[in-house]
Coordinates of C-alpha atoms and ligand atoms in Angstrom, one line a residue:
M1 CA 167.7 100.0 -6.9
N2 CA 166.1 100.0 -3.7
A3 CA 164.0 96.5 -3.8
A4 CA 160.8 98.5 -2.4
T5 CA 160.9 101.1 -5.0
G6 CA 162.9 98.9 -8.1
L7 CA 159.7 98.8 -9.7
T8 CA 157.4 101.7 -9.7
A9 CA 161.4 103.7 -10.0
R10 CA 161.3 101.5 -13.4
P11 CA 160.6 103.9 -17.2
A12 CA 157.5 101.9 -18.2
W13 CA 156.3 102.5 -14.9
R14 CA 157.2 106.2 -15.1
A15 CA 155.8 106.2 -18.4
L16 CA 152.8 104.3 -17.7
Q17 CA 152.1 107.1 -15.3
Q18 CA 151.6 109.8 -17.9
H19 CA 150.4 107.6 -19.8
F20 CA 147.5 106.6 -17.1
T21 CA 146.0 110.7 -16.8
T22 CA 145.2 111.0 -20.2
L23 CA 143.5 107.5 -21.0
R24 CA 141.8 107.4 -17.5
A25 CA 138.8 109.5 -18.6
T26 CA 138.8 107.6 -22.7
H27 CA 135.8 106.2 -22.9
L28 CA 136.1 102.2 -24.2
R29 CA 132.9 103.9 -26.4
D30 CA 135.6 106.1 -28.3
L31 CA 138.5 103.9 -28.8
F32 CA 136.0 102.3 -30.8
A33 CA 134.5 104.1 -32.5
A34 CA 138.3 106.2 -33.6
D35 CA 139.4 102.0 -34.9
P36 CA 136.4 100.3 -36.4
R37 CA 138.7 97.1 -36.7
R38 CA 139.6 97.5 -32.6
G39 CA 138.0 94.2 -32.0
E40 CA 139.9 92.2 -34.7
R41 CA 143.6 94.8 -33.6
F42 CA 143.2 94.2 -29.9
T43 CA 142.9 90.1 -30.1
A44 CA 146.1 86.8 -30.5
E45 CA 146.0 83.5 -30.3
G46 CA 147.3 80.4 -29.5
A47 CA 146.9 76.7 -27.9
G48 CA 143.3 76.1 -29.5
W49 CA 142.4 79.9 -27.7
Y50 CA 141.8 82.4 -29.3
L51 CA 141.5 85.8 -26.8
D52 CA 139.4 89.4 -27.4
Y53 CA 141.2 92.3 -25.5
S54 CA 139.2 94.6 -27.5
K55 CA 137.2 95.3 -24.2
N56 CA 140.5 96.5 -22.3
R57 CA 140.4 100.5 -21.7
I58 CA 144.4 100.8 -23.3
D59 CA 145.4 102.0 -27.2
Q60 CA 148.5 100.6 -29.3
E61 CA 150.1 102.9 -26.4
T62 CA 149.2 101.6 -23.7
R63 CA 150.1 97.8 -25.0
R64 CA 153.3 99.0 -25.9
L65 CA 154.2 100.6 -22.4
L66 CA 153.3 97.4 -20.8
V67 CA 155.3 94.7 -22.4
A68 CA 157.8 97.6 -22.3
L69 CA 157.7 96.7 -18.1
A70 CA 157.2 93.2 -18.6
R71 CA 161.1 93.4 -20.1
E72 CA 162.5 95.8 -17.7
C73 CA 161.4 93.6 -15.1
G74 CA 163.5 89.9 -16.4
V75 CA 160.4 88.1 -18.0
E76 CA 162.5 86.7 -20.3
E77 CA 164.7 85.8 -18.5
R78 CA 162.9 84.9 -15.5
R79 CA 161.1 82.6 -17.4
E80 CA 164.1 81.4 -19.0
A81 CA 165.3 80.8 -15.2
M82 CA 162.5 78.6 -14.3
W83 CA 163.1 76.3 -17.4
R84 CA 166.3 76.0 -17.2
G85 CA 165.6 74.5 -13.4
E86 CA 167.0 77.1 -11.6
R87 CA 165.5 78.1 -7.9
I88 CA 163.4 80.8 -8.2
N89 CA 161.5 79.7 -5.7
V90 CA 163.8 81.5 -3.6
T91 CA 162.2 81.4 -0.2
E92 CA 162.2 77.3 0.2
H93 CA 165.2 77.3 -2.6
R94 CA 163.3 75.8 -4.9
P95 CA 163.4 74.9 -9.1
V96 CA 159.9 75.9 -9.9
L97 CA 159.2 73.0 -13.1
H98 CA 155.5 72.3 -13.6
V99 CA 156.1 72.9 -16.7
A100 CA 158.9 69.4 -16.8
L101 CA 155.9 67.8 -16.4
R102 CA 153.9 67.8 -19.4
A103 CA 157.0 68.2 -21.2
P104 CA 156.8 65.4 -24.4
R105 CA 159.3 62.7 -23.7
A106 CA 162.3 63.7 -25.7
A107 CA 162.7 66.9 -24.1
K108 CA 165.6 66.6 -21.6
I109 CA 165.2 68.6 -17.8
V110 CA 167.9 68.1 -15.9
V111 CA 167.9 69.0 -12.2
D112 CA 170.8 68.3 -10.3
G113 CA 171.9 65.8 -12.4
T114 CA 169.0 63.9 -13.1
D115 CA 166.7 63.9 -16.2
V116 CA 163.1 65.3 -14.5
V117 CA 161.3 63.9 -18.2
A118 CA 162.5 60.6 -17.8
E119 CA 161.2 60.7 -14.1
V120 CA 158.4 62.2 -15.0
H121 CA 157.4 59.5 -18.1
A122 CA 158.0 56.8 -16.0
V123 CA 155.3 58.2 -13.0
L124 CA 153.0 58.3 -15.6
E125 CA 153.3 55.1 -17.4
R126 CA 153.0 53.4 -13.9
M127 CA 150.1 55.6 -13.1
G128 CA 148.1 54.6 -16.8
A129 CA 148.7 51.3 -16.0
F130 CA 146.9 51.5 -13.0
A131 CA 144.3 53.8 -13.4
E132 CA 143.9 50.6 -16.4
R133 CA 143.4 47.9 -14.1
V134 CA 140.6 50.2 -12.2
R135 CA 139.1 51.2 -15.2
G136 CA 138.9 47.9 -16.9
G137 CA 137.6 45.9 -13.8
A138 CA 140.9 44.1 -13.5
W139 CA 142.0 46.1 -10.1
T140 CA 139.4 44.7 -7.3
G141 CA 139.5 45.6 -3.5
H142 CA 140.0 42.9 -1.1
T143 CA 136.9 40.7 -0.6
G144 CA 137.5 40.7 -5.1
R145 CA 134.4 43.2 -6.4
R146 CA 135.5 46.0 -8.8
I147 CA 136.2 48.9 -7.8
R148 CA 133.0 51.3 -8.2
N149 CA 133.8 54.4 -6.1
V150 CA 136.9 57.0 -5.4
V151 CA 137.8 59.0 -3.1
N152 CA 140.0 61.1 -3.3
I153 CA 141.7 63.4 0.1
G154 CA 143.8 65.9 0.1
I155 CA 143.6 69.9 0.5
G156 CA 144.2 72.7 -1.3
G157 CA 147.0 71.4 -3.9
S158 CA 146.0 68.5 -3.8
D159 CA 142.5 68.9 -4.2
L160 CA 141.3 72.1 -5.4
G161 CA 143.2 71.2 -8.9
P162 CA 142.0 68.0 -9.7
Q163 CA 138.1 68.4 -8.4
M164 CA 138.1 71.3 -11.0
A165 CA 139.5 68.8 -14.1
Y166 CA 137.4 66.4 -12.6
E167 CA 134.4 68.1 -12.9
A168 CA 135.5 70.3 -16.1
L169 CA 136.0 66.5 -17.9
R170 CA 132.9 64.8 -16.6
R171 CA 131.7 64.0 -20.4
Y172 CA 134.7 62.3 -21.0
S173 CA 134.7 60.4 -17.7
A174 CA 133.7 56.2 -16.8
R175 CA 130.6 57.1 -16.0
E176 CA 129.9 53.8 -14.5
L177 CA 132.6 55.7 -11.4
R178 CA 131.7 57.8 -9.2
F179 CA 133.9 59.9 -7.9
R180 CA 134.3 61.9 -4.1
F181 CA 136.2 64.6 -3.3
V182 CA 136.9 64.7 0.3
S183 CA 138.9 68.4 1.6
N184 CA 137.2 69.7 5.2
V185 CA 138.5 68.7 8.7
D186 CA 135.1 69.1 9.1
G187 CA 133.7 65.3 9.5
T188 CA 130.6 65.9 7.1
D189 CA 133.0 66.4 4.5
F190 CA 133.8 62.9 4.8
C191 CA 130.6 61.5 6.4
E192 CA 128.5 63.2 3.3
A193 CA 130.6 61.7 1.0
V194 CA 130.4 57.4 1.9
Q195 CA 127.7 57.8 3.4
D196 CA 126.4 55.7 0.0
L197 CA 128.9 54.4 -0.8
D198 CA 130.2 50.0 -0.4
P199 CA 133.0 50.2 1.1
A200 CA 134.1 46.4 -0.9
E201 CA 134.0 48.4 -4.0
T202 CA 135.9 52.3 -2.9
L203 CA 139.1 52.9 -3.6
F204 CA 140.3 56.3 -1.4
V205 CA 143.1 58.6 -2.9
V206 CA 144.8 59.9 -0.2
C207 CA 146.5 63.0 -1.8
S208 CA 149.3 65.0 -0.5
K209 CA 152.8 66.2 -0.9
T210 CA 154.4 66.2 1.9
F211 CA 151.9 62.9 4.3
T212 CA 152.2 65.8 6.7
T213 CA 149.4 67.7 6.3
L214 CA 146.3 67.7 9.5
E215 CA 143.2 67.6 7.5
T216 CA 143.9 64.3 4.8
L217 CA 145.5 62.6 8.0
A218 CA 142.7 63.0 9.6
N219 CA 140.3 61.8 6.8
A220 CA 142.5 58.9 5.8
R221 CA 142.3 57.7 9.5
A222 CA 138.7 58.6 9.3
A223 CA 138.5 56.5 5.5
R224 CA 140.5 53.5 7.4
T225 CA 138.8 53.2 10.7
W226 CA 135.0 53.7 7.8
L227 CA 137.1 50.7 5.9
L228 CA 138.0 48.4 8.8
A229 CA 135.0 48.8 9.9
A230 CA 133.1 47.0 7.0
L231 CA 136.0 44.6 5.9
G232 CA 137.7 43.9 9.4
D233 CA 140.9 42.7 8.5
T234 CA 144.2 45.4 8.5
D235 CA 145.0 43.8 4.4
A236 CA 142.5 44.9 3.1
V237 CA 144.1 48.5 2.9
R238 CA 146.4 47.2 0.2
R239 CA 143.3 46.8 -2.0
H240 CA 141.5 50.0 -1.3
F241 CA 144.7 52.7 -1.0
V242 CA 147.0 54.6 -3.1
A243 CA 148.9 57.3 -2.2
V244 CA 150.5 60.4 -4.4
S245 CA 153.0 62.1 -2.3
T246 CA 156.7 62.9 -2.6
N247 CA 157.0 61.7 1.4
A248 CA 157.9 57.6 0.7
S249 CA 157.9 57.6 4.8
E250 CA 155.7 58.7 6.2
V251 CA 152.7 57.1 3.7
A252 CA 154.4 53.6 4.8
K253 CA 154.1 54.6 8.1
F254 CA 150.5 55.1 7.3
G255 CA 150.1 51.6 6.3
I256 CA 149.7 52.0 2.7
D257 CA 151.7 50.0 0.2
P258 CA 155.0 51.7 -1.5
D259 CA 153.9 49.3 -4.5
N260 CA 150.8 51.9 -4.4
M261 CA 152.3 54.7 -4.5
F262 CA 152.8 57.3 -7.1
G263 CA 155.7 59.9 -6.9
F264 CA 156.2 63.6 -7.8
W265 CA 158.8 66.0 -6.7
D266 CA 159.5 68.5 -4.1
W267 CA 160.1 71.0 -7.1
V268 CA 156.5 70.9 -8.0
G269 CA 154.0 73.4 -6.4
G270 CA 151.2 72.0 -4.6
R271 CA 148.5 74.7 -7.2
Y272 CA 150.8 73.6 -9.5
S273 CA 150.7 70.0 -8.8
L274 CA 147.5 69.4 -11.3
D275 CA 149.2 67.7 -14.3
S276 CA 151.3 65.8 -11.9
A277 CA 150.7 62.5 -10.2
I278 CA 148.4 64.7 -7.9
G279 CA 146.2 64.2 -11.1
L280 CA 144.8 60.2 -10.3
S281 CA 141.8 60.5 -9.6
T282 CA 141.8 62.9 -13.3
M283 CA 143.0 59.9 -15.1
L284 CA 141.3 57.9 -13.6
A285 CA 138.2 59.6 -14.8
V286 CA 139.0 59.8 -18.2
G287 CA 141.5 57.2 -18.7
P288 CA 145.2 57.4 -19.6
E289 CA 144.6 58.5 -23.2
P290 CA 142.9 62.0 -22.8
F291 CA 145.3 62.5 -19.2
R292 CA 147.8 62.6 -22.1
E293 CA 146.0 65.1 -24.4
F294 CA 145.4 66.7 -21.4
L295 CA 149.3 66.8 -20.6
A296 CA 149.9 68.1 -23.9
G297 CA 147.7 70.9 -24.7
F298 CA 149.0 72.2 -21.2
H299 CA 153.0 72.0 -23.4
A300 CA 151.9 73.5 -26.1
M301 CA 150.5 76.7 -24.3
D302 CA 153.8 76.8 -22.9
E303 CA 155.5 76.8 -26.1
H304 CA 153.4 79.5 -27.0
F305 CA 154.4 81.1 -23.7
R306 CA 158.5 80.5 -24.2
S307 CA 157.7 81.2 -28.5
A308 CA 155.2 84.0 -29.0
P309 CA 155.9 88.2 -28.8
F310 CA 155.6 89.9 -26.5
E311 CA 152.4 91.6 -28.1
R312 CA 150.7 88.6 -29.2
N313 CA 151.1 86.0 -25.8
L314 CA 148.1 85.1 -24.4
P315 CA 149.9 84.7 -20.5
V316 CA 151.7 87.6 -20.7
L317 CA 148.5 90.2 -22.0
L318 CA 146.6 88.5 -19.5
A319 CA 149.4 89.4 -16.0
L320 CA 149.5 92.5 -18.2
L321 CA 146.3 93.6 -18.3
T322 CA 145.4 92.7 -14.6
V323 CA 149.2 94.8 -13.8
W324 CA 147.2 97.8 -15.3
Y325 CA 144.3 98.0 -14.0
V326 CA 145.4 97.1 -10.4
N327 CA 147.9 99.5 -9.7
F328 CA 146.8 102.4 -12.0
F329 CA 143.2 102.2 -11.9
D330 CA 143.6 100.6 -7.8
A331 CA 141.2 97.2 -9.3
T332 CA 141.1 95.0 -6.1
S333 CA 139.1 91.8 -7.8
I334 CA 138.7 90.3 -10.3
A335 CA 135.7 87.6 -11.7
I336 CA 136.9 85.0 -13.6
L337 CA 133.3 84.4 -15.4
P338 CA 132.8 80.3 -17.4
Y339 CA 130.1 80.3 -19.9
D340 CA 130.0 76.4 -18.9
Q341 CA 129.3 74.9 -16.5
Y342 CA 131.3 71.6 -16.5
L343 CA 133.7 75.1 -14.7
Q344 CA 131.8 74.9 -12.4
R345 CA 135.1 74.8 -10.0
F346 CA 137.3 76.8 -11.9
P347 CA 136.8 80.0 -10.5
A348 CA 138.0 78.5 -7.4
Y349 CA 140.5 76.7 -8.4
L350 CA 141.6 79.7 -9.6
Q351 CA 140.5 81.5 -6.8
Q352 CA 144.0 79.5 -5.4
L353 CA 145.8 79.5 -8.4
T354 CA 146.0 83.4 -8.1
M355 CA 145.8 84.2 -4.6
E356 CA 148.2 82.0 -2.9
S357 CA 150.8 83.2 -6.0
N358 CA 150.7 86.5 -5.7
G359 CA 148.9 87.6 -2.2
K360 CA 152.3 88.8 -1.3
Q361 CA 153.5 91.9 0.0
V362 CA 157.0 91.8 0.4
T363 CA 159.7 91.4 -2.5
R364 CA 161.5 87.9 -3.1
D365 CA 165.0 90.4 -1.5
G366 CA 162.4 90.6 1.7
A367 CA 161.9 94.2 0.9
R368 CA 158.1 95.4 1.8
V369 CA 156.7 95.9 -2.0
G370 CA 154.9 99.6 -1.9
Y371 CA 152.3 99.5 -4.6
A372 CA 149.4 96.8 -4.8
T373 CA 149.6 92.4 -5.8
G374 CA 147.5 90.1 -6.1
P375 CA 143.9 91.7 -6.2
V376 CA 141.0 88.9 -5.4
Y377 CA 139.9 86.1 -7.4
F378 CA 136.3 85.5 -7.7
G379 CA 133.2 83.9 -10.5
E380 CA 130.7 81.9 -10.8
P381 CA 129.6 80.2 -14.1
G382 CA 127.5 81.8 -16.1
T383 CA 124.3 82.7 -16.2
N384 CA 124.1 81.9 -12.6
G385 CA 126.4 84.8 -11.9
Q386 CA 124.6 86.6 -14.1
H387 CA 121.6 86.1 -11.5
S388 CA 123.5 87.6 -8.3
F389 CA 126.9 89.3 -8.8
Y390 CA 126.9 90.9 -11.9
Q391 CA 124.8 94.0 -10.5
L392 CA 128.0 95.3 -8.6
L393 CA 129.7 95.3 -11.7
H394 CA 127.6 96.9 -14.5
Q395 CA 126.2 99.5 -12.1
G396 CA 128.4 99.1 -8.1
T397 CA 131.1 101.8 -7.4
S398 CA 133.8 99.0 -7.9
L399 CA 135.2 99.3 -11.2
V400 CA 135.7 94.7 -11.5
P401 CA 137.4 93.7 -14.6
C402 CA 136.1 90.2 -16.0
D403 CA 137.5 87.1 -17.4
F404 CA 134.5 85.6 -19.8
I405 CA 135.5 81.9 -20.8
G406 CA 133.8 80.1 -22.8
F407 CA 133.8 77.7 -26.1
C408 CA 131.8 77.4 -29.5
R409 CA 130.5 74.4 -29.0
S410 CA 128.5 72.3 -26.9
L411 CA 129.5 69.2 -25.4
N412 CA 126.1 69.2 -24.6
P413 CA 123.5 70.4 -27.2
L414 CA 119.9 70.9 -26.4
G415 CA 118.1 72.5 -28.3
D416 CA 119.5 76.0 -28.8
Q417 CA 120.6 76.7 -25.4
H418 CA 124.1 77.0 -26.4
D419 CA 123.4 79.3 -28.9
L420 CA 121.2 81.7 -25.8
L421 CA 124.5 80.9 -23.4
M422 CA 126.7 82.6 -25.6
A423 CA 124.1 85.1 -26.2
N424 CA 124.5 85.9 -23.0
L425 CA 128.5 86.2 -22.6
F426 CA 129.2 88.1 -25.6
A427 CA 126.1 90.6 -24.3
Q428 CA 127.7 90.5 -21.0
S429 CA 130.8 92.0 -22.2
E430 CA 128.7 94.6 -24.8
A431 CA 126.8 95.8 -21.7
L432 CA 129.9 95.9 -19.5
A433 CA 132.4 98.3 -22.0
F434 CA 129.5 99.9 -23.9
G435 CA 126.9 100.4 -21.2
K436 CA 123.5 102.6 -22.0
T437 CA 123.7 106.0 -21.4
E438 CA 121.3 109.2 -20.4
S439 CA 120.0 109.7 -23.2
E440 CA 119.5 106.2 -25.0
V441 CA 117.2 105.4 -21.6
R442 CA 115.0 108.9 -22.0
A443 CA 114.3 107.9 -25.2
E444 CA 113.5 104.6 -24.9
G445 CA 110.8 106.7 -23.0
V446 CA 112.4 106.2 -19.2
P447 CA 110.0 108.0 -16.3
E448 CA 112.5 111.3 -15.4
R449 CA 113.1 109.8 -11.6
L450 CA 114.2 106.0 -12.9
V451 CA 116.6 107.7 -15.9
P452 CA 119.4 106.9 -13.3
H453 CA 118.8 103.6 -11.8
R454 CA 118.3 103.2 -16.1
C455 CA 121.8 104.0 -17.2
F456 CA 124.8 102.4 -17.3
D457 CA 128.6 104.0 -17.5
G458 CA 130.1 100.6 -19.2
N459 CA 133.7 100.9 -19.2
R460 CA 134.4 98.1 -18.0
P461 CA 137.0 95.8 -18.7
S462 CA 136.4 92.2 -19.8
N463 CA 138.3 90.1 -22.0
V464 CA 137.0 86.9 -23.3
L465 CA 138.6 84.0 -24.3
L466 CA 136.5 81.2 -26.3
A467 CA 138.1 78.1 -28.3
D468 CA 136.3 75.1 -30.1
A469 CA 135.4 73.1 -27.3
L470 CA 135.5 72.0 -23.2
T471 CA 137.7 68.5 -24.3
P472 CA 141.1 67.2 -22.3
Q473 CA 143.7 69.9 -25.1
T474 CA 142.0 72.6 -24.0
L475 CA 141.3 72.7 -20.7
G476 CA 145.2 72.0 -20.2
A477 CA 145.3 75.0 -21.7
L478 CA 143.3 77.7 -19.9
V479 CA 144.6 75.9 -16.3
A480 CA 149.1 77.0 -18.1
L481 CA 147.5 80.2 -19.5
Y482 CA 147.0 81.8 -15.8
E483 CA 149.7 79.2 -14.2
H484 CA 151.7 82.1 -16.7
S485 CA 149.9 84.5 -15.9
V486 CA 150.6 84.7 -12.6
F487 CA 154.3 84.1 -12.9
V488 CA 154.5 87.3 -15.1
Q489 CA 152.7 89.2 -12.5
G490 CA 154.8 88.0 -10.1
C491 CA 157.9 88.8 -12.3
I492 CA 157.1 92.4 -12.6
W493 CA 155.4 92.4 -8.3
D494 CA 158.3 91.5 -7.7
V495 CA 157.7 88.7 -5.0
N496 CA 157.8 85.2 -5.0
S497 CA 154.5 83.6 -6.7
F498 CA 155.3 79.5 -5.0
D499 CA 155.6 79.6 -1.7
Q500 CA 152.5 80.2 0.6
W501 CA 154.5 81.5 3.9
G502 CA 150.7 82.9 4.8
V503 CA 148.8 80.2 5.1
E504 CA 151.5 78.6 8.4
L505 CA 149.7 81.8 11.2
G506 CA 146.7 80.3 11.2
K507 CA 148.2 76.6 11.4
Q508 CA 150.3 77.4 14.3
L509 CA 147.3 78.2 16.2
A510 CA 145.2 76.4 15.4
A511 CA 147.4 73.7 16.5
R512 CA 148.3 75.3 19.8
I513 CA 144.5 75.7 20.9
A514 CA 143.0 72.0 19.7
P515 CA 144.4 70.9 22.9
E516 CA 142.9 73.7 25.1
L517 CA 139.2 72.6 23.4
T518 CA 138.8 69.2 25.7
T519 CA 140.5 70.5 29.4
T520 CA 140.1 73.5 31.8
A521 CA 143.8 74.6 31.8
P522 CA 143.8 78.7 32.1
L523 CA 143.5 80.2 28.5
A524 CA 146.2 82.7 27.9
H525 CA 145.1 84.4 24.3
D526 CA 143.1 87.9 24.1
S527 CA 140.2 88.0 25.9
S528 CA 138.1 87.1 22.6
T529 CA 139.4 84.3 21.7
N530 CA 139.9 83.7 25.5
A531 CA 135.6 83.7 25.9
L532 CA 135.4 82.3 22.4
I533 CA 136.9 79.3 23.5
A534 CA 135.9 79.3 27.4
R535 CA 132.4 79.3 25.2
Y536 CA 133.1 77.1 23.3
R537 CA 134.0 74.0 26.2
R538 CA 130.9 74.8 27.6
R539 CA 128.7 73.4 24.7
R540 CA 130.5 71.3 22.7
L541 CA 129.5 67.9 23.0
P542 CA 131.5 64.7 23.9
A543 CA 133.2 63.0 21.0
G544 CA 131.3 60.9 19.1
T545 CA 127.7 62.3 20.3
L546 CA 125.5 64.2 17.7
A547 CA 124.2 67.2 18.1
T548 CA 120.9 65.7 17.4
Q549 CA 120.6 63.4 20.2
Ligands
G6Q601 C1 149.8 74.4 -2.7 C2 149.5 74.9 -1.1 C3 148.9 74.3 0.1 C4 148.9 72.9 -0.4 C5 148.3 72.1 0.4 C6 148.0 70.7 1.1 O1 150.3 75.7 -3.9 O2 151.3 74.7 -0.5 O3 146.9 74.2 -1.1 O4 148.8 71.9 -1.4 O5 148.2 72.0 2.3 O6 149.6 70.5 1.1 P1 150.0 68.9 1.0 O7 149.7 68.4 -0.6 O8 151.1 68.3 1.2 O9 148.4 67.7 1.8

């Protein structure tokens, strides 16, 4: 089978195309009217999460065909190949084993003759011991003062996950410790993060899988300079810097004591590394035991993904629905709408997970795909988003499937505010699905000229994900849910969800341009880039000068 046409030639795909021609005109109002129990029938549960996917433009036949497509695309085989540690990241020739990071101690996953689960637990032990010392005050700074500030330096997968998890689990975190996250090579990020911190009480956690990332090394050097300017003694680095990396030699070259390094492995992708030692800042915030619960939540979803039949399998269902909208309804974006302020960084985190994984134009074999792949993910916590971009979700010309995420119990009960929050979640999903017809608008006495403006077509799909409360466990399960959903999508689109070559070109060009900015050497780019660099050269300030001076 030709790889580029492989997917679209599959029997289930062909059947879905046929089925789509009949279902596309069906309104969610009709689907609900035809089956009074639809809201209970199209639901699934696993690892503490309840998924209501009844407000999707599907019927039982759609689900049957989508599940058949997953089978034809070998989702089961590829899932097991991942668990077996096969090198399913074909372009980097690596296993993909984030599931080993949360496997219980008794589990065994062997890669190249080594039981990686045992290694994972050895690192977890070291992280736990270190976290206890910092949190308990036994680990002090160079001058003997207690650590009160933790600054995570990292970017991409070494920043988005830890920052999201820190924010999400804030309710469980040690409030006497302050956490900051520095990622951007823009000096503003570092300067603002440390401007009110005392170097003698500050611990830097430098997170970089490769320890060669330009932004992270620039910020780590800035941190060292800032620390030494205050403490004066290079020995201080030992007490104020720890590293999380797979690259011990680069860590040592930077001057961080290898004893203060927490390792992980090349079979952990950056955007899948939150539950490795990259989560050290999260563990410092919440403590080792809640971190283990967090891992247990991931593992519970792993087990669900591995054992639940596809028809009741949360990651499989979420993935198939995305494929349905992207490939049949031509949807180009998905909104992630968490109704919980603690999940404010969750959409940003998911953006990387989904778009870096499945934003691909060739199949695993390198043939051009003949169909759409990963959509744009975006989102904001509700209810804030309601007062901004939801207008387009309700009345715009694009179809934007939405994932609503909420909790039955608030971690901060404040009067009736949680009920108000959840009422909004339920109402949004209802409004998107059922809309408001012309006759309903007229019946409200709306003047005729305003009727078109006040109508809502409805028929806009959404999922609702509910858990009892935001805990380390439910957060872990939620992350794993999306990780596996991305995996299933990748299997169907036949792309490698675990590489990210797309970020390379810009990096290479920036490395070429950086030295050109500070010379007067002739430029050999296109006329636009040449003119931009020339203007910048004329107007830039010498390093170290303030724009306001
Ligand atoms: C994620 C990507 C990327 C990576 C960063 C940081 O999957 O690979 O976002 O996490 O580029 O890389 P380092 O951890 O090596 O600094």
